[in-house]
mmCIF file of C-alpha atoms in Angstrom:
data_model
loop_
_atom_site.group_PDB
_atom_site.id
_atom_site.type_symbol
_atom_site.label_atom_id
_atom_site.label_comp_id
_atom_site.label_asym_id
_atom_site.label_seq_id
_atom_site.Cartn_x
_atom_site.Cartn_y
_atom_site.Cartn_z
ATOM 1 C CA MET A 1 66.525 30.572 16.294
ATOM 2 C CA ALA A 2 67.488 27.504 18.295
ATOM 3 C CA LYS A 3 70.364 27.556 20.753
ATOM 4 C CA GLU A 4 73.641 26.264 19.360
ATOM 5 C CA TYR A 5 76.000 24.261 21.545
ATOM 6 C CA LYS A 6 79.667 24.622 20.610
ATOM 7 C CA ILE A 7 81.434 21.348 21.392
ATOM 8 C CA THR A 8 84.536 19.497 20.295
ATOM 9 C CA SER A 9 84.305 16.244 18.368
ATOM 10 C CA LEU A 10 85.671 14.470 21.470
ATOM 11 C CA ARG A 11 82.829 15.849 23.621
ATOM 12 C CA LEU A 12 80.343 14.852 20.895
ATOM 13 C CA ALA A 13 81.589 11.269 21.044
ATOM 14 C CA ASP A 14 81.344 11.293 24.865
ATOM 15 C CA LEU A 15 77.738 12.524 24.723
ATOM 16 C CA GLU A 16 76.790 9.902 22.124
ATOM 17 C CA LYS A 17 78.367 7.206 24.306
ATOM 18 C CA GLU A 18 76.521 8.464 27.407
ATOM 19 C CA LEU A 19 73.220 8.606 25.498
ATOM 20 C CA ASN A 20 73.667 5.037 24.296
ATOM 21 C CA TYR A 21 74.390 3.885 27.878
ATOM 22 C CA LEU A 22 71.361 5.733 29.269
ATOM 23 C CA LYS A 23 68.993 4.394 26.601
ATOM 24 C CA THR A 24 70.124 0.794 26.984
ATOM 25 C CA THR A 25 71.808 -0.318 30.191
ATOM 26 C CA ARG A 26 70.574 2.391 32.561
ATOM 27 C CA GLU A 27 66.999 2.297 31.261
ATOM 28 C CA ARG A 28 66.860 -1.482 31.913
ATOM 29 C CA GLU A 29 68.296 -0.978 35.414
ATOM 30 C CA VAL A 30 65.648 1.621 36.276
ATOM 31 C CA ALA A 31 62.865 -0.537 34.829
ATOM 32 C CA ALA A 32 64.051 -3.405 37.032
ATOM 33 C CA MET A 33 64.039 -1.092 40.079
ATOM 34 C CA ILE A 34 60.434 -0.091 39.335
ATOM 35 C CA ALA A 35 59.359 -3.712 38.822
ATOM 36 C CA GLU A 36 60.971 -4.759 42.093
ATOM 37 C CA ALA A 37 59.383 -1.854 43.972
ATOM 38 C CA ARG A 38 55.951 -2.733 42.527
ATOM 39 C CA SER A 39 56.312 -6.241 43.913
ATOM 40 C CA TYR A 40 56.338 -4.799 47.446
ATOM 41 C CA GLY A 41 52.606 -4.135 47.219
ATOM 42 C CA ASP A 42 50.647 -0.947 47.941
ATOM 43 C CA LEU A 43 52.132 1.815 45.747
ATOM 44 C CA SER A 44 50.580 4.669 47.753
ATOM 45 C CA GLU A 45 52.995 4.140 50.670
ATOM 46 C CA ASN A 46 55.923 2.593 48.817
ATOM 47 C CA SER A 47 59.048 4.743 49.154
ATOM 48 C CA GLU A 48 61.103 2.370 46.970
ATOM 49 C CA TYR A 49 58.579 2.841 44.155
ATOM 50 C CA ASP A 50 58.680 6.638 44.562
ATOM 51 C CA ALA A 51 62.490 6.605 44.514
ATOM 52 C CA ALA A 52 62.549 4.395 41.408
ATOM 53 C CA LYS A 53 60.048 6.653 39.608
ATOM 54 C CA ASN A 54 62.144 9.718 40.553
ATOM 55 C CA GLU A 55 65.222 7.980 39.156
ATOM 56 C CA GLN A 56 63.297 7.257 35.961
ATOM 57 C CA ALA A 57 62.298 10.928 35.668
ATOM 58 C CA LYS A 58 65.943 12.009 36.101
ATOM 59 C CA LEU A 59 67.012 9.449 33.493
ATOM 60 C CA TYR A 60 64.486 10.665 30.927
ATOM 61 C CA GLY A 61 65.380 14.278 31.704
ATOM 62 C CA ARG A 62 69.070 13.611 31.044
ATOM 63 C CA ILE A 63 68.258 11.704 27.842
ATOM 64 C CA ALA A 64 66.179 14.664 26.610
ATOM 65 C CA GLU A 65 68.973 17.088 27.552
ATOM 66 C CA ILE A 66 71.621 15.108 25.647
ATOM 67 C CA GLU A 67 69.357 14.699 22.614
ATOM 68 C CA ASP A 68 68.783 18.475 22.586
ATOM 69 C CA ILE A 69 72.527 19.164 22.779
ATOM 70 C CA LEU A 70 73.264 16.671 20.008
ATOM 71 C CA SER A 71 70.547 18.044 17.746
ATOM 72 C CA HIS A 72 71.874 21.607 18.122
ATOM 73 C CA ALA A 73 75.594 20.802 18.342
ATOM 74 C CA VAL A 74 78.098 22.792 16.342
ATOM 75 C CA ILE A 75 81.458 21.081 16.140
ATOM 76 C CA ILE A 76 84.302 23.435 16.972
ATOM 77 C CA GLU A 77 86.696 23.890 14.088
ATOM 78 C CA ASP A 78 90.238 25.108 14.509
ATOM 79 C CA GLU A 79 89.522 28.470 12.906
ATOM 80 C CA ASN A 80 92.448 30.245 14.553
ATOM 81 C CA GLU A 81 94.976 27.429 14.248
ATOM 82 C CA ALA A 82 96.993 28.846 11.361
ATOM 83 C CA SER A 83 97.229 32.302 12.917
ATOM 84 C CA GLY A 84 98.289 31.055 16.358
ATOM 85 C CA ARG A 85 95.463 33.000 17.967
ATOM 86 C CA VAL A 86 93.272 31.875 20.848
ATOM 87 C CA GLY A 87 90.085 30.137 19.776
ATOM 88 C CA LEU A 88 87.797 27.332 20.799
ATOM 89 C CA GLY A 89 89.592 24.093 21.533
ATOM 90 C CA CYS A 90 92.988 25.607 22.271
ATOM 91 C CA THR A 91 95.052 25.555 25.448
ATOM 92 C CA VAL A 92 96.503 28.838 26.658
ATOM 93 C CA VAL A 93 99.046 29.748 29.288
ATOM 94 C CA VAL A 94 98.396 33.178 30.783
ATOM 95 C CA GLU A 95 100.290 35.282 33.288
ATOM 96 C CA ASP A 96 98.763 37.700 35.772
ATOM 97 C CA ASP A 97 100.320 40.990 36.883
ATOM 98 C CA LYS A 98 102.122 39.202 39.744
ATOM 99 C CA GLY A 99 103.899 36.818 37.360
ATOM 100 C CA LYS A 100 101.778 33.754 38.228
ATOM 101 C CA GLN A 101 101.156 31.516 35.217
ATOM 102 C CA THR A 102 97.986 29.470 34.755
ATOM 103 C CA THR A 103 96.901 27.096 31.988
ATOM 104 C CA TYR A 104 93.338 27.041 30.624
ATOM 105 C CA ARG A 105 91.528 25.268 27.828
ATOM 106 C CA ILE A 106 88.996 27.370 25.912
ATOM 107 C CA THR A 107 85.809 25.368 25.289
ATOM 108 C CA GLY A 108 82.164 25.783 24.388
ATOM 109 C CA SER A 109 79.684 26.308 27.211
ATOM 110 C CA GLN A 110 78.717 22.609 27.338
ATOM 111 C CA GLU A 111 82.276 21.523 28.129
ATOM 112 C CA ALA A 112 83.221 24.313 30.519
ATOM 113 C CA ASN A 113 84.426 23.201 33.946
ATOM 114 C CA PRO A 114 86.483 25.840 35.773
ATOM 115 C CA MET A 115 87.636 23.288 38.359
ATOM 116 C CA GLU A 116 89.382 21.426 35.522
ATOM 117 C CA GLY A 117 90.724 24.609 33.896
ATOM 118 C CA LYS A 118 88.157 24.468 31.055
ATOM 119 C CA LEU A 119 86.695 27.917 30.469
ATOM 120 C CA SER A 120 83.816 28.794 28.161
ATOM 121 C CA ASP A 121 84.296 31.205 25.306
ATOM 122 C CA ASP A 122 81.091 32.857 26.628
ATOM 123 C CA SER A 123 82.626 33.609 30.041
ATOM 124 C CA PRO A 124 84.110 37.062 30.752
ATOM 125 C CA PHE A 125 87.604 35.523 30.549
ATOM 126 C CA GLY A 126 86.783 33.657 27.327
ATOM 127 C CA ARG A 127 85.311 36.709 25.610
ATOM 128 C CA SER A 128 88.417 38.711 26.554
ATOM 129 C CA ILE A 129 91.045 36.209 25.387
ATOM 130 C CA VAL A 130 89.551 34.812 22.145
ATOM 131 C CA GLY A 131 91.473 36.177 19.164
ATOM 132 C CA LYS A 132 94.594 37.109 21.149
ATOM 133 C CA ALA A 133 98.061 35.769 20.292
ATOM 134 C CA ALA A 134 101.090 34.936 22.429
ATOM 135 C CA GLY A 135 102.644 38.107 23.847
ATOM 136 C CA GLU A 136 99.393 40.103 23.798
ATOM 137 C CA SER A 137 97.817 41.493 26.950
ATOM 138 C CA PHE A 138 94.080 41.593 27.578
ATOM 139 C CA THR A 139 91.715 42.916 30.229
ATOM 140 C CA VAL A 140 89.028 40.749 31.772
ATOM 141 C CA ASN A 141 85.919 42.558 32.992
ATOM 142 C CA ALA A 142 84.700 40.040 35.575
ATOM 143 C CA PRO A 143 81.991 40.450 38.210
ATOM 144 C CA VAL A 144 84.726 40.803 40.871
ATOM 145 C CA GLY A 145 86.389 43.621 38.916
ATOM 146 C CA SER A 146 88.737 44.145 36.003
ATOM 147 C CA PHE A 147 92.191 42.641 35.761
ATOM 148 C CA THR A 148 94.857 42.441 33.072
ATOM 149 C CA MET A 149 96.628 39.285 31.944
ATOM 150 C CA LYS A 150 99.148 38.380 29.253
ATOM 151 C CA VAL A 151 99.006 35.421 26.850
ATOM 152 C CA ILE A 152 102.237 33.414 27.192
ATOM 153 C CA SER A 153 101.475 30.588 24.751
ATOM 154 C CA VAL A 154 98.682 29.207 22.578
ATOM 155 C CA THR A 155 98.654 25.506 21.644
ATOM 156 C CA ARG A 156 96.229 23.013 20.158
ATOM 157 C CA GLU A 157 95.850 19.368 20.985
ATOM 158 C CA GLY A 158 94.630 16.752 18.609
#
């Protein structure tokens, strides 16, 4: 069975936009870089040509990656919206045992970015919090150890 990528419709649109840019504008830019580097003569000792070909390889790799994600994408539905429980696409405010509150957005693995407060439902935190409602406590079994947190609020945007 092929890997499924859980993404929001917003992320899907972003990926489609990026793919279009890469296949049109960026591909022409890289082709121009290669053509210019070829004009410098001997390709065996031409660092500009090597750099342009490496850029082309990265471009085609990213295009293939996006096409794979799009072909196996599963759009996140608001399955827990009516119940007020944590699910994909929702924003949660949690409180640790010291009373510190933090806000996170629960996303699919393709959108996760802990530095932006976007946590995957496949992460230890995500697996622990999905399905919980405001007022419920949960324990996260993370690589650094276990800790308990409490859900303060669950909201959905869009």
